[in-house]
């Protein structure tokens, strides 16, 4: 168990280090959440199931983050790509999304439009255009790269390749991805539409045939309903913010001037958003909203079950209940007809003869 995990989780959950450390140890030994909550109160400081579950889940997240961090560092070292600055960024990343954003430009890539353009030798042209200098004519520069053997037959072919490279650079920009991720979370909108021809068959999802709702306020039951409709083939579901807001973020970062090169960069920028960034951000927000909706559904179910379990099992009758235990004794409670606690105590009928008699006396009085 890493000490930094203990301190971080304790700070985040407002718990004592000892509580987190003891709970983490019990979990590592294979103890379940209900067992720890019920039988190891002395070790955890009487943490309930909610707190223990939160420790377990956060511990798993941090362990997975460090495993991924180590894998990324190993990959970069093997390929001689790890600089001191990059290593520091990776070691300071506190979320998986941030870590993956840092690694994205260095990730081994499948053969993309950008890699094909680089193979054709268009990266120098992309760099010239990206600088957006006033005295550069991108069309004239592109003519220098025409090569039928490389399937660069026209100026348009050359510029398209250069834009593909620029689009990849924009897609891999860490700050841009962070800003767009925030935009999707705050201004993203669920857009649900019926699949043409499925209107009759998917009638139970008719409320979502033409439905839009902000991500930030969509209740869990509607999120899960839309996803079920999509999984069953009745609905198409997108999660997107206003496009003009996303374009504004990109323009403020990548458009430096107003000239012919800037026009090429802007075209590449819009392509980067529609073809790469929006899909990547949508995938992330889909996963995040699904996880939140699942947790909320579990919470509601647990609360409903709690009320059911707390209902008087015998109707309106006084109840004396015993929770058996050996080492920690048997817990005894007395409830009135409405389930209100009247009295509670602990007896030890499995200990010494004196304790057995004491237990009998207490029960007789009750």
Short mmCIF file of N, CA and C in Angstrom, two decimals, residues 115-286:
data_model
loop_
_atom_site.label_atom_id
_atom_site.label_comp_id
_atom_site.label_asym_id
_atom_site.label_seq_id
_atom_site.Cartn_x
_atom_site.Cartn_y
_atom_site.Cartn_z
N UNK A 115 -0.62 10.39 -40.88
CA UNK A 115 0.62 9.62 -41.06
C UNK A 115 0.89 9.37 -42.54
N UNK A 116 -0.15 9.15 -43.32
CA UNK A 116 0.03 8.97 -44.76
C UNK A 116 0.59 10.24 -45.38
N UNK A 117 0.06 11.40 -44.95
CA UNK A 117 0.56 12.68 -45.47
C UNK A 117 2.02 12.90 -45.07
N UNK A 118 2.37 12.49 -43.86
CA UNK A 118 3.77 12.63 -43.43
C UNK A 118 4.68 11.73 -44.26
N UNK A 119 4.19 10.52 -44.56
CA UNK A 119 4.97 9.61 -45.39
C UNK A 119 5.24 10.19 -46.77
N UNK A 120 4.34 11.04 -47.22
CA UNK A 120 4.50 11.68 -48.53
C UNK A 120 5.37 12.94 -48.45
N UNK A 121 5.86 13.24 -47.25
CA UNK A 121 6.78 14.36 -47.09
C UNK A 121 6.12 15.72 -46.95
N UNK A 122 4.88 15.76 -46.46
CA UNK A 122 4.14 17.02 -46.39
C UNK A 122 4.23 17.73 -45.04
N UNK A 123 4.95 17.16 -44.09
CA UNK A 123 5.03 17.80 -42.77
C UNK A 123 5.71 19.17 -42.82
N UNK A 124 6.78 19.36 -43.59
CA UNK A 124 7.37 20.71 -43.67
C UNK A 124 6.38 21.75 -44.18
N UNK A 125 5.55 21.38 -45.16
CA UNK A 125 4.54 22.31 -45.66
C UNK A 125 3.51 22.61 -44.57
N UNK A 126 3.10 21.59 -43.84
CA UNK A 126 2.14 21.79 -42.75
C UNK A 126 2.70 22.76 -41.71
N UNK A 127 3.98 22.64 -41.40
CA UNK A 127 4.60 23.54 -40.43
C UNK A 127 4.62 24.98 -40.94
N UNK A 128 4.89 25.16 -42.23
CA UNK A 128 4.90 26.51 -42.81
C UNK A 128 3.51 27.13 -42.73
N UNK A 129 2.50 26.37 -43.12
CA UNK A 129 1.12 26.88 -43.10
C UNK A 129 0.68 27.18 -41.67
N UNK A 130 1.04 26.30 -40.74
CA UNK A 130 0.62 26.43 -39.35
C UNK A 130 1.11 27.73 -38.71
N UNK A 131 2.26 28.24 -39.18
CA UNK A 131 2.81 29.50 -38.64
C UNK A 131 2.00 30.72 -39.06
N UNK A 132 1.24 30.60 -40.15
CA UNK A 132 0.33 31.66 -40.62
C UNK A 132 1.05 32.99 -40.89
N UNK A 133 2.15 32.92 -41.58
CA UNK A 133 2.90 34.13 -41.92
C UNK A 133 2.23 34.86 -43.08
N UNK A 134 2.21 36.18 -43.00
CA UNK A 134 1.51 36.99 -44.01
C UNK A 134 2.12 36.87 -45.40
N UNK A 135 3.42 36.66 -45.48
CA UNK A 135 4.08 36.66 -46.79
C UNK A 135 4.14 35.28 -47.43
N UNK A 136 3.43 34.32 -46.88
CA UNK A 136 3.43 32.97 -47.43
C UNK A 136 2.13 32.70 -48.18
N UNK A 137 2.26 32.27 -49.42
CA UNK A 137 1.11 31.85 -50.23
C UNK A 137 1.07 30.32 -50.19
N UNK A 138 0.10 29.73 -49.47
CA UNK A 138 0.08 28.27 -49.33
C UNK A 138 -0.10 27.55 -50.66
N UNK A 139 -0.79 28.19 -51.60
CA UNK A 139 -1.00 27.55 -52.90
C UNK A 139 0.31 27.47 -53.68
N UNK A 140 1.08 28.54 -53.62
CA UNK A 140 2.37 28.54 -54.30
C UNK A 140 3.33 27.54 -53.65
N UNK A 141 3.29 27.48 -52.32
CA UNK A 141 4.15 26.53 -51.61
C UNK A 141 3.75 25.09 -51.95
N UNK A 142 2.44 24.87 -52.06
CA UNK A 142 1.94 23.51 -52.33
C UNK A 142 2.39 23.00 -53.68
N UNK A 143 2.54 23.90 -54.65
CA UNK A 143 2.96 23.48 -55.99
C UNK A 143 4.32 22.78 -55.96
N UNK A 144 5.15 23.13 -54.99
CA UNK A 144 6.49 22.54 -54.89
C UNK A 144 6.43 21.06 -54.50
N UNK A 145 5.29 20.62 -53.97
CA UNK A 145 5.18 19.25 -53.45
C UNK A 145 4.40 18.33 -54.38
N UNK A 146 3.95 18.84 -55.53
CA UNK A 146 3.21 18.00 -56.46
C UNK A 146 4.12 16.88 -56.95
N UNK A 147 3.62 15.64 -56.84
CA UNK A 147 4.41 14.47 -57.22
C UNK A 147 3.42 13.33 -57.52
N UNK A 148 3.25 13.02 -58.80
CA UNK A 148 2.26 12.01 -59.18
C UNK A 148 2.61 10.64 -58.62
N UNK A 149 3.88 10.35 -58.43
CA UNK A 149 4.27 9.05 -57.88
C UNK A 149 3.80 8.89 -56.43
N UNK A 150 3.64 10.00 -55.73
CA UNK A 150 3.14 9.98 -54.35
C UNK A 150 1.64 10.23 -54.29
N UNK A 151 0.99 10.22 -55.45
CA UNK A 151 -0.44 10.50 -55.56
C UNK A 151 -0.77 11.91 -55.09
N UNK A 152 0.15 12.83 -55.35
CA UNK A 152 -0.06 14.26 -55.08
C UNK A 152 -0.11 14.95 -56.44
N UNK A 153 -1.26 14.83 -57.09
CA UNK A 153 -1.37 15.25 -58.48
C UNK A 153 -1.73 16.72 -58.64
N UNK A 154 -2.36 17.30 -57.61
CA UNK A 154 -2.80 18.69 -57.70
C UNK A 154 -2.45 19.44 -56.43
N UNK A 155 -2.58 20.76 -56.51
CA UNK A 155 -2.38 21.60 -55.32
C UNK A 155 -3.36 21.22 -54.23
N UNK A 156 -4.60 20.92 -54.62
CA UNK A 156 -5.62 20.53 -53.63
C UNK A 156 -5.21 19.25 -52.90
N UNK A 157 -4.63 18.29 -53.63
CA UNK A 157 -4.17 17.05 -52.99
C UNK A 157 -3.10 17.36 -51.94
N UNK A 158 -2.19 18.24 -52.30
CA UNK A 158 -1.10 18.60 -51.39
C UNK A 158 -1.63 19.32 -50.15
N UNK A 159 -2.50 20.30 -50.36
CA UNK A 159 -3.04 21.06 -49.23
C UNK A 159 -3.90 20.19 -48.32
N UNK A 160 -4.62 19.24 -48.92
CA UNK A 160 -5.43 18.33 -48.10
C UNK A 160 -4.53 17.53 -47.16
N UNK A 161 -3.42 17.05 -47.67
CA UNK A 161 -2.48 16.30 -46.83
C UNK A 161 -1.90 17.16 -45.73
N UNK A 162 -1.54 18.40 -46.05
CA UNK A 162 -1.00 19.31 -45.03
C UNK A 162 -2.05 19.59 -43.96
N UNK A 163 -3.30 19.77 -44.39
CA UNK A 163 -4.38 20.02 -43.42
C UNK A 163 -4.61 18.80 -42.53
N UNK A 164 -4.47 17.61 -43.09
CA UNK A 164 -4.63 16.40 -42.27
C UNK A 164 -3.60 16.37 -41.15
N UNK A 165 -2.39 16.78 -41.45
CA UNK A 165 -1.34 16.82 -40.42
C UNK A 165 -1.67 17.87 -39.36
N UNK A 166 -2.10 19.05 -39.80
CA UNK A 166 -2.47 20.11 -38.85
C UNK A 166 -3.64 19.68 -37.98
N UNK A 167 -4.61 19.00 -38.59
CA UNK A 167 -5.78 18.51 -37.83
C UNK A 167 -5.34 17.57 -36.72
N UNK A 168 -4.36 16.74 -37.00
CA UNK A 168 -3.86 15.82 -35.98
C UNK A 168 -3.17 16.58 -34.85
N UNK A 169 -2.41 17.61 -35.20
CA UNK A 169 -1.76 18.43 -34.17
C UNK A 169 -2.81 19.07 -33.26
N UNK A 170 -3.86 19.59 -33.86
CA UNK A 170 -4.93 20.23 -33.08
C UNK A 170 -5.61 19.20 -32.17
N UNK A 171 -5.86 18.03 -32.70
CA UNK A 171 -6.51 16.97 -31.93
C UNK A 171 -5.68 16.55 -30.73
N UNK A 172 -4.36 16.64 -30.85
CA UNK A 172 -3.48 16.17 -29.79
C UNK A 172 -3.06 17.25 -28.80
N UNK A 173 -3.59 18.46 -28.96
CA UNK A 173 -3.22 19.55 -28.06
C UNK A 173 -3.89 19.35 -26.69
N UNK A 174 -3.08 19.24 -25.65
CA UNK A 174 -3.59 18.90 -24.32
C UNK A 174 -4.53 19.96 -23.76
N UNK A 175 -4.16 21.23 -23.85
CA UNK A 175 -5.00 22.30 -23.30
C UNK A 175 -6.34 22.37 -24.02
N UNK A 176 -6.32 22.19 -25.33
CA UNK A 176 -7.56 22.22 -26.10
C UNK A 176 -8.49 21.10 -25.69
N UNK A 177 -7.96 19.92 -25.51
CA UNK A 177 -8.79 18.79 -25.11
C UNK A 177 -9.39 19.03 -23.72
N UNK A 178 -8.63 19.63 -22.83
CA UNK A 178 -9.14 19.93 -21.48
C UNK A 178 -10.30 20.93 -21.55
N UNK A 179 -10.15 21.96 -22.38
CA UNK A 179 -11.21 22.97 -22.52
C UNK A 179 -12.47 22.37 -23.14
N UNK A 180 -12.29 21.55 -24.16
CA UNK A 180 -13.45 20.93 -24.81
C UNK A 180 -14.12 19.91 -23.88
N UNK A 181 -13.32 19.22 -23.10
CA UNK A 181 -13.89 18.26 -22.14
C UNK A 181 -14.81 18.99 -21.15
N UNK A 182 -14.37 20.14 -20.69
CA UNK A 182 -15.19 20.95 -19.78
C UNK A 182 -16.44 21.46 -20.49
N UNK A 183 -16.30 21.87 -21.75
CA UNK A 183 -17.45 22.35 -22.51
C UNK A 183 -18.50 21.26 -22.67
N UNK A 184 -18.07 20.05 -23.00
CA UNK A 184 -19.00 18.94 -23.17
C UNK A 184 -19.72 18.64 -21.85
N UNK A 185 -19.00 18.74 -20.73
CA UNK A 185 -19.60 18.44 -19.43
C UNK A 185 -20.61 19.50 -19.01
N UNK A 186 -20.33 20.77 -19.33
CA UNK A 186 -21.18 21.87 -18.87
C UNK A 186 -22.30 22.20 -19.86
N UNK A 187 -21.96 22.20 -21.15
CA UNK A 187 -22.95 22.62 -22.16
C UNK A 187 -23.38 21.50 -23.11
N UNK A 188 -22.90 20.29 -22.85
CA UNK A 188 -23.30 19.17 -23.69
C UNK A 188 -24.80 18.91 -23.60
N UNK A 189 -25.38 18.43 -24.70
CA UNK A 189 -26.82 18.17 -24.76
C UNK A 189 -27.06 16.77 -25.31
N UNK A 190 -27.89 15.99 -24.61
CA UNK A 190 -28.35 14.71 -25.15
C UNK A 190 -29.31 14.99 -26.29
N UNK A 191 -29.08 14.37 -27.44
CA UNK A 191 -29.98 14.51 -28.58
C UNK A 191 -30.39 13.11 -29.03
N UNK A 192 -31.63 12.76 -28.71
CA UNK A 192 -32.15 11.43 -29.01
C UNK A 192 -33.15 11.51 -30.16
N UNK A 193 -32.99 10.63 -31.15
CA UNK A 193 -33.89 10.58 -32.30
C UNK A 193 -34.27 9.13 -32.57
N UNK A 194 -35.48 8.92 -33.06
CA UNK A 194 -35.92 7.58 -33.42
C UNK A 194 -35.24 7.15 -34.71
N UNK A 195 -34.87 5.88 -34.80
CA UNK A 195 -34.33 5.33 -36.04
C UNK A 195 -35.47 5.21 -37.04
N UNK A 196 -35.33 5.78 -38.23
CA UNK A 196 -36.41 5.70 -39.22
C UNK A 196 -36.86 4.26 -39.46
N UNK A 197 -38.17 4.05 -39.42
CA UNK A 197 -38.74 2.73 -39.62
C UNK A 197 -38.93 1.94 -38.34
N UNK A 198 -38.45 2.47 -37.20
CA UNK A 198 -38.55 1.76 -35.92
C UNK A 198 -39.61 2.37 -35.01
N UNK A 199 -40.42 3.29 -35.56
CA UNK A 199 -41.38 4.01 -34.72
C UNK A 199 -42.36 3.08 -34.02
N UNK A 200 -42.91 2.12 -34.74
CA UNK A 200 -43.92 1.23 -34.15
C UNK A 200 -43.29 0.22 -33.20
N UNK A 201 -42.19 -0.36 -33.62
CA UNK A 201 -41.55 -1.41 -32.83
C UNK A 201 -40.98 -0.87 -31.52
N UNK A 202 -40.50 0.37 -31.55
CA UNK A 202 -39.89 0.93 -30.35
C UNK A 202 -40.79 1.88 -29.61
N UNK A 203 -42.09 1.61 -29.61
CA UNK A 203 -43.08 2.54 -29.08
C UNK A 203 -42.85 2.87 -27.60
N UNK A 204 -42.24 1.94 -26.86
CA UNK A 204 -42.03 2.22 -25.42
C UNK A 204 -41.02 3.34 -25.20
N UNK A 205 -40.29 3.70 -26.27
CA UNK A 205 -39.33 4.80 -26.17
C UNK A 205 -39.82 6.05 -26.89
N UNK A 206 -41.14 6.13 -27.10
CA UNK A 206 -41.68 7.25 -27.90
C UNK A 206 -41.38 8.61 -27.28
N UNK A 207 -41.22 8.67 -25.96
CA UNK A 207 -40.90 9.95 -25.32
C UNK A 207 -39.54 10.49 -25.78
N UNK A 208 -38.70 9.61 -26.32
CA UNK A 208 -37.35 10.01 -26.71
C UNK A 208 -37.15 10.03 -28.22
N UNK A 209 -38.26 10.01 -28.98
CA UNK A 209 -38.15 10.02 -30.44
C UNK A 209 -37.57 11.34 -30.96
N UNK A 210 -37.79 12.41 -30.23
CA UNK A 210 -37.24 13.71 -30.63
C UNK A 210 -36.95 14.50 -29.35
N UNK A 211 -35.97 14.03 -28.60
CA UNK A 211 -35.74 14.53 -27.24
C UNK A 211 -34.37 15.18 -27.13
N UNK A 212 -34.33 16.33 -26.47
CA UNK A 212 -33.06 16.99 -26.17
C UNK A 212 -33.07 17.44 -24.71
N UNK A 213 -31.93 17.24 -24.05
CA UNK A 213 -31.83 17.61 -22.64
C UNK A 213 -30.37 17.85 -22.27
N UNK A 214 -30.09 18.92 -21.50
CA UNK A 214 -28.70 19.19 -21.11
C UNK A 214 -28.10 18.05 -20.28
N UNK A 215 -26.87 17.73 -20.54
CA UNK A 215 -26.17 16.69 -19.80
C UNK A 215 -26.15 17.00 -18.31
N UNK A 216 -25.93 18.26 -17.98
CA UNK A 216 -25.71 18.65 -16.60
C UNK A 216 -26.95 18.47 -15.73
N UNK A 217 -28.14 18.41 -16.35
CA UNK A 217 -29.37 18.30 -15.56
C UNK A 217 -30.18 17.05 -15.86
N UNK A 218 -29.73 16.20 -16.77
CA UNK A 218 -30.49 15.01 -17.14
C UNK A 218 -30.51 14.01 -15.98
N UNK A 219 -31.71 13.60 -15.52
CA UNK A 219 -31.78 12.62 -14.42
C UNK A 219 -31.32 11.25 -14.89
N UNK A 220 -30.88 10.45 -13.95
CA UNK A 220 -30.28 9.16 -14.28
C UNK A 220 -31.25 8.24 -15.01
N UNK A 221 -32.53 8.25 -14.62
CA UNK A 221 -33.45 7.31 -15.25
C UNK A 221 -33.66 7.61 -16.72
N UNK A 222 -33.59 8.90 -17.09
CA UNK A 222 -33.74 9.24 -18.52
C UNK A 222 -32.46 8.91 -19.29
N UNK A 223 -31.31 9.14 -18.67
CA UNK A 223 -30.04 8.78 -19.31
C UNK A 223 -30.01 7.29 -19.62
N UNK A 224 -30.38 6.48 -18.65
CA UNK A 224 -30.36 5.03 -18.83
C UNK A 224 -31.42 4.58 -19.83
N UNK A 225 -32.58 5.24 -19.83
CA UNK A 225 -33.63 4.89 -20.79
C UNK A 225 -33.18 5.16 -22.22
N UNK A 226 -32.56 6.32 -22.45
CA UNK A 226 -32.08 6.64 -23.80
C UNK A 226 -31.00 5.66 -24.25
N UNK A 227 -30.14 5.29 -23.35
CA UNK A 227 -29.08 4.33 -23.71
C UNK A 227 -29.66 2.96 -24.00
N UNK A 228 -30.69 2.56 -23.25
CA UNK A 228 -31.33 1.27 -23.55
C UNK A 228 -31.97 1.31 -24.93
N UNK A 229 -32.65 2.42 -25.23
CA UNK A 229 -33.27 2.55 -26.55
C UNK A 229 -32.24 2.50 -27.66
N UNK A 230 -31.09 3.09 -27.43
CA UNK A 230 -30.01 3.05 -28.42
C UNK A 230 -29.46 1.63 -28.56
N UNK A 231 -29.21 0.97 -27.44
CA UNK A 231 -28.66 -0.38 -27.48
C UNK A 231 -29.61 -1.38 -28.13
N UNK A 232 -30.91 -1.13 -28.01
CA UNK A 232 -31.90 -2.03 -28.60
C UNK A 232 -32.20 -1.69 -30.06
N UNK A 233 -31.56 -0.64 -30.56
CA UNK A 233 -31.69 -0.32 -31.98
C UNK A 233 -32.87 0.54 -32.37
N UNK A 234 -33.48 1.23 -31.39
CA UNK A 234 -34.64 2.08 -31.68
C UNK A 234 -34.29 3.56 -31.73
N UNK A 235 -33.23 3.96 -31.05
CA UNK A 235 -32.87 5.37 -30.96
C UNK A 235 -31.44 5.60 -31.43
N UNK A 236 -31.21 6.78 -31.98
CA UNK A 236 -29.83 7.26 -32.18
C UNK A 236 -29.60 8.33 -31.12
N UNK A 237 -28.43 8.30 -30.51
CA UNK A 237 -28.15 9.20 -29.39
C UNK A 237 -26.81 9.88 -29.59
N UNK A 238 -26.81 11.19 -29.52
CA UNK A 238 -25.58 11.98 -29.57
C UNK A 238 -25.51 12.85 -28.33
N UNK A 239 -24.28 13.20 -27.95
CA UNK A 239 -24.06 14.15 -26.85
C UNK A 239 -23.09 15.20 -27.36
N UNK A 240 -23.60 16.39 -27.63
CA UNK A 240 -22.77 17.45 -28.22
C UNK A 240 -23.11 18.80 -27.60
N UNK A 241 -22.13 19.67 -27.47
CA UNK A 241 -22.39 21.05 -27.04
C UNK A 241 -22.72 21.89 -28.27
N UNK A 242 -23.12 23.15 -28.10
CA UNK A 242 -23.30 24.03 -29.27
C UNK A 242 -21.99 24.09 -30.06
N UNK A 243 -22.09 23.82 -31.36
CA UNK A 243 -20.87 23.76 -32.17
C UNK A 243 -20.13 25.08 -32.20
N UNK A 244 -20.89 26.20 -32.17
CA UNK A 244 -20.22 27.50 -32.23
C UNK A 244 -19.34 27.74 -31.00
N UNK A 245 -19.74 27.18 -29.86
CA UNK A 245 -18.91 27.33 -28.65
C UNK A 245 -17.60 26.55 -28.78
N UNK A 246 -17.70 25.36 -29.35
CA UNK A 246 -16.49 24.56 -29.55
C UNK A 246 -15.56 25.22 -30.56
N UNK A 247 -16.13 25.73 -31.65
CA UNK A 247 -15.31 26.39 -32.68
C UNK A 247 -14.64 27.63 -32.11
N UNK A 248 -15.35 28.35 -31.25
CA UNK A 248 -14.76 29.55 -30.63
C UNK A 248 -13.52 29.19 -29.81
N UNK A 249 -13.61 28.11 -29.04
CA UNK A 249 -12.46 27.67 -28.25
C UNK A 249 -11.27 27.36 -29.16
N UNK A 250 -11.54 26.68 -30.26
CA UNK A 250 -10.47 26.31 -31.19
C UNK A 250 -9.89 27.54 -31.89
N UNK A 251 -10.77 28.43 -32.33
CA UNK A 251 -10.30 29.63 -33.04
C UNK A 251 -9.42 30.49 -32.14
N UNK A 252 -9.82 30.63 -30.89
CA UNK A 252 -9.05 31.49 -29.98
C UNK A 252 -7.66 30.92 -29.70
N UNK A 253 -7.49 29.64 -29.96
CA UNK A 253 -6.20 28.99 -29.72
C UNK A 253 -5.34 28.90 -30.97
N UNK A 254 -5.97 28.58 -32.10
CA UNK A 254 -5.18 28.21 -33.28
C UNK A 254 -5.19 29.24 -34.41
N UNK A 255 -6.15 30.14 -34.45
CA UNK A 255 -6.17 31.14 -35.53
C UNK A 255 -5.46 32.40 -35.04
N UNK A 256 -4.27 32.63 -35.56
CA UNK A 256 -3.43 33.74 -35.08
C UNK A 256 -3.59 35.00 -35.92
N UNK A 257 -3.90 34.83 -37.21
CA UNK A 257 -3.98 35.97 -38.11
C UNK A 257 -5.14 35.78 -39.08
N UNK A 258 -5.24 36.68 -40.05
CA UNK A 258 -6.26 36.57 -41.09
C UNK A 258 -5.56 36.67 -42.44
N UNK A 259 -5.13 35.53 -42.93
CA UNK A 259 -4.47 35.49 -44.23
C UNK A 259 -4.74 34.14 -44.89
N UNK A 260 -4.10 33.87 -46.00
CA UNK A 260 -4.37 32.64 -46.75
C UNK A 260 -3.99 31.39 -45.95
N UNK A 261 -2.90 31.46 -45.22
CA UNK A 261 -2.51 30.32 -44.39
C UNK A 261 -3.51 30.09 -43.25
N UNK A 262 -4.01 31.19 -42.68
CA UNK A 262 -5.00 31.08 -41.61
C UNK A 262 -6.26 30.38 -42.09
N UNK A 263 -6.64 30.63 -43.33
CA UNK A 263 -7.82 29.97 -43.90
C UNK A 263 -7.60 28.46 -43.98
N UNK A 264 -6.39 28.05 -44.35
CA UNK A 264 -6.08 26.62 -44.39
C UNK A 264 -6.10 26.01 -42.99
N UNK A 265 -5.56 26.74 -42.03
CA UNK A 265 -5.56 26.25 -40.64
C UNK A 265 -6.99 26.14 -40.12
N UNK A 266 -7.83 27.11 -40.46
CA UNK A 266 -9.21 27.07 -40.00
C UNK A 266 -9.95 25.87 -40.59
N UNK A 267 -9.73 25.60 -41.86
CA UNK A 267 -10.35 24.43 -42.48
C UNK A 267 -9.89 23.15 -41.78
N UNK A 268 -8.60 23.07 -41.48
CA UNK A 268 -8.07 21.91 -40.76
C UNK A 268 -8.64 21.82 -39.35
N UNK A 269 -8.83 22.97 -38.73
CA UNK A 269 -9.36 23.05 -37.36
C UNK A 269 -10.79 22.51 -37.30
N UNK A 270 -11.62 22.92 -38.23
CA UNK A 270 -13.01 22.44 -38.26
C UNK A 270 -13.05 20.94 -38.53
N UNK A 271 -12.19 20.48 -39.43
CA UNK A 271 -12.09 19.05 -39.70
C UNK A 271 -11.65 18.30 -38.44
N UNK A 272 -10.68 18.85 -37.73
CA UNK A 272 -10.20 18.22 -36.49
C UNK A 272 -11.32 18.07 -35.48
N UNK A 273 -12.16 19.10 -35.37
CA UNK A 273 -13.26 19.03 -34.41
C UNK A 273 -14.30 17.99 -34.82
N UNK A 274 -14.75 18.07 -36.06
CA UNK A 274 -15.84 17.20 -36.50
C UNK A 274 -15.41 15.74 -36.65
N UNK A 275 -14.20 15.52 -37.10
CA UNK A 275 -13.75 14.16 -37.40
C UNK A 275 -13.04 13.49 -36.23
N UNK A 276 -12.42 14.28 -35.36
CA UNK A 276 -11.59 13.70 -34.31
C UNK A 276 -12.02 14.11 -32.90
N UNK A 277 -11.96 15.40 -32.62
CA UNK A 277 -12.17 15.87 -31.25
C UNK A 277 -13.58 15.61 -30.74
N UNK A 278 -14.59 15.94 -31.53
CA UNK A 278 -15.97 15.79 -31.05
C UNK A 278 -16.28 14.34 -30.73
N UNK A 279 -15.79 13.42 -31.56
CA UNK A 279 -16.05 12.00 -31.33
C UNK A 279 -15.34 11.51 -30.07
N UNK A 280 -14.11 11.97 -29.89
CA UNK A 280 -13.34 11.58 -28.70
C UNK A 280 -13.99 12.11 -27.43
N UNK A 281 -14.37 13.39 -27.43
CA UNK A 281 -15.00 13.98 -26.26
C UNK A 281 -16.37 13.35 -25.99
N UNK A 282 -17.10 13.03 -27.05
CA UNK A 282 -18.41 12.41 -26.88
C UNK A 282 -18.28 11.03 -26.25
N UNK A 283 -17.27 10.28 -26.66
CA UNK A 283 -17.03 8.97 -26.07
C UNK A 283 -16.76 9.09 -24.57
N UNK A 284 -15.97 10.07 -24.20
CA UNK A 284 -15.66 10.29 -22.78
C UNK A 284 -16.90 10.67 -21.98
N UNK A 285 -17.69 11.61 -22.52
CA UNK A 285 -18.86 12.08 -21.78
C UNK A 285 -19.93 10.99 -21.71
N UNK A 286 -19.99 10.14 -22.71
CA UNK A 286 -20.91 9.00 -22.67
C UNK A 286 -20.56 8.09 -21.50
#
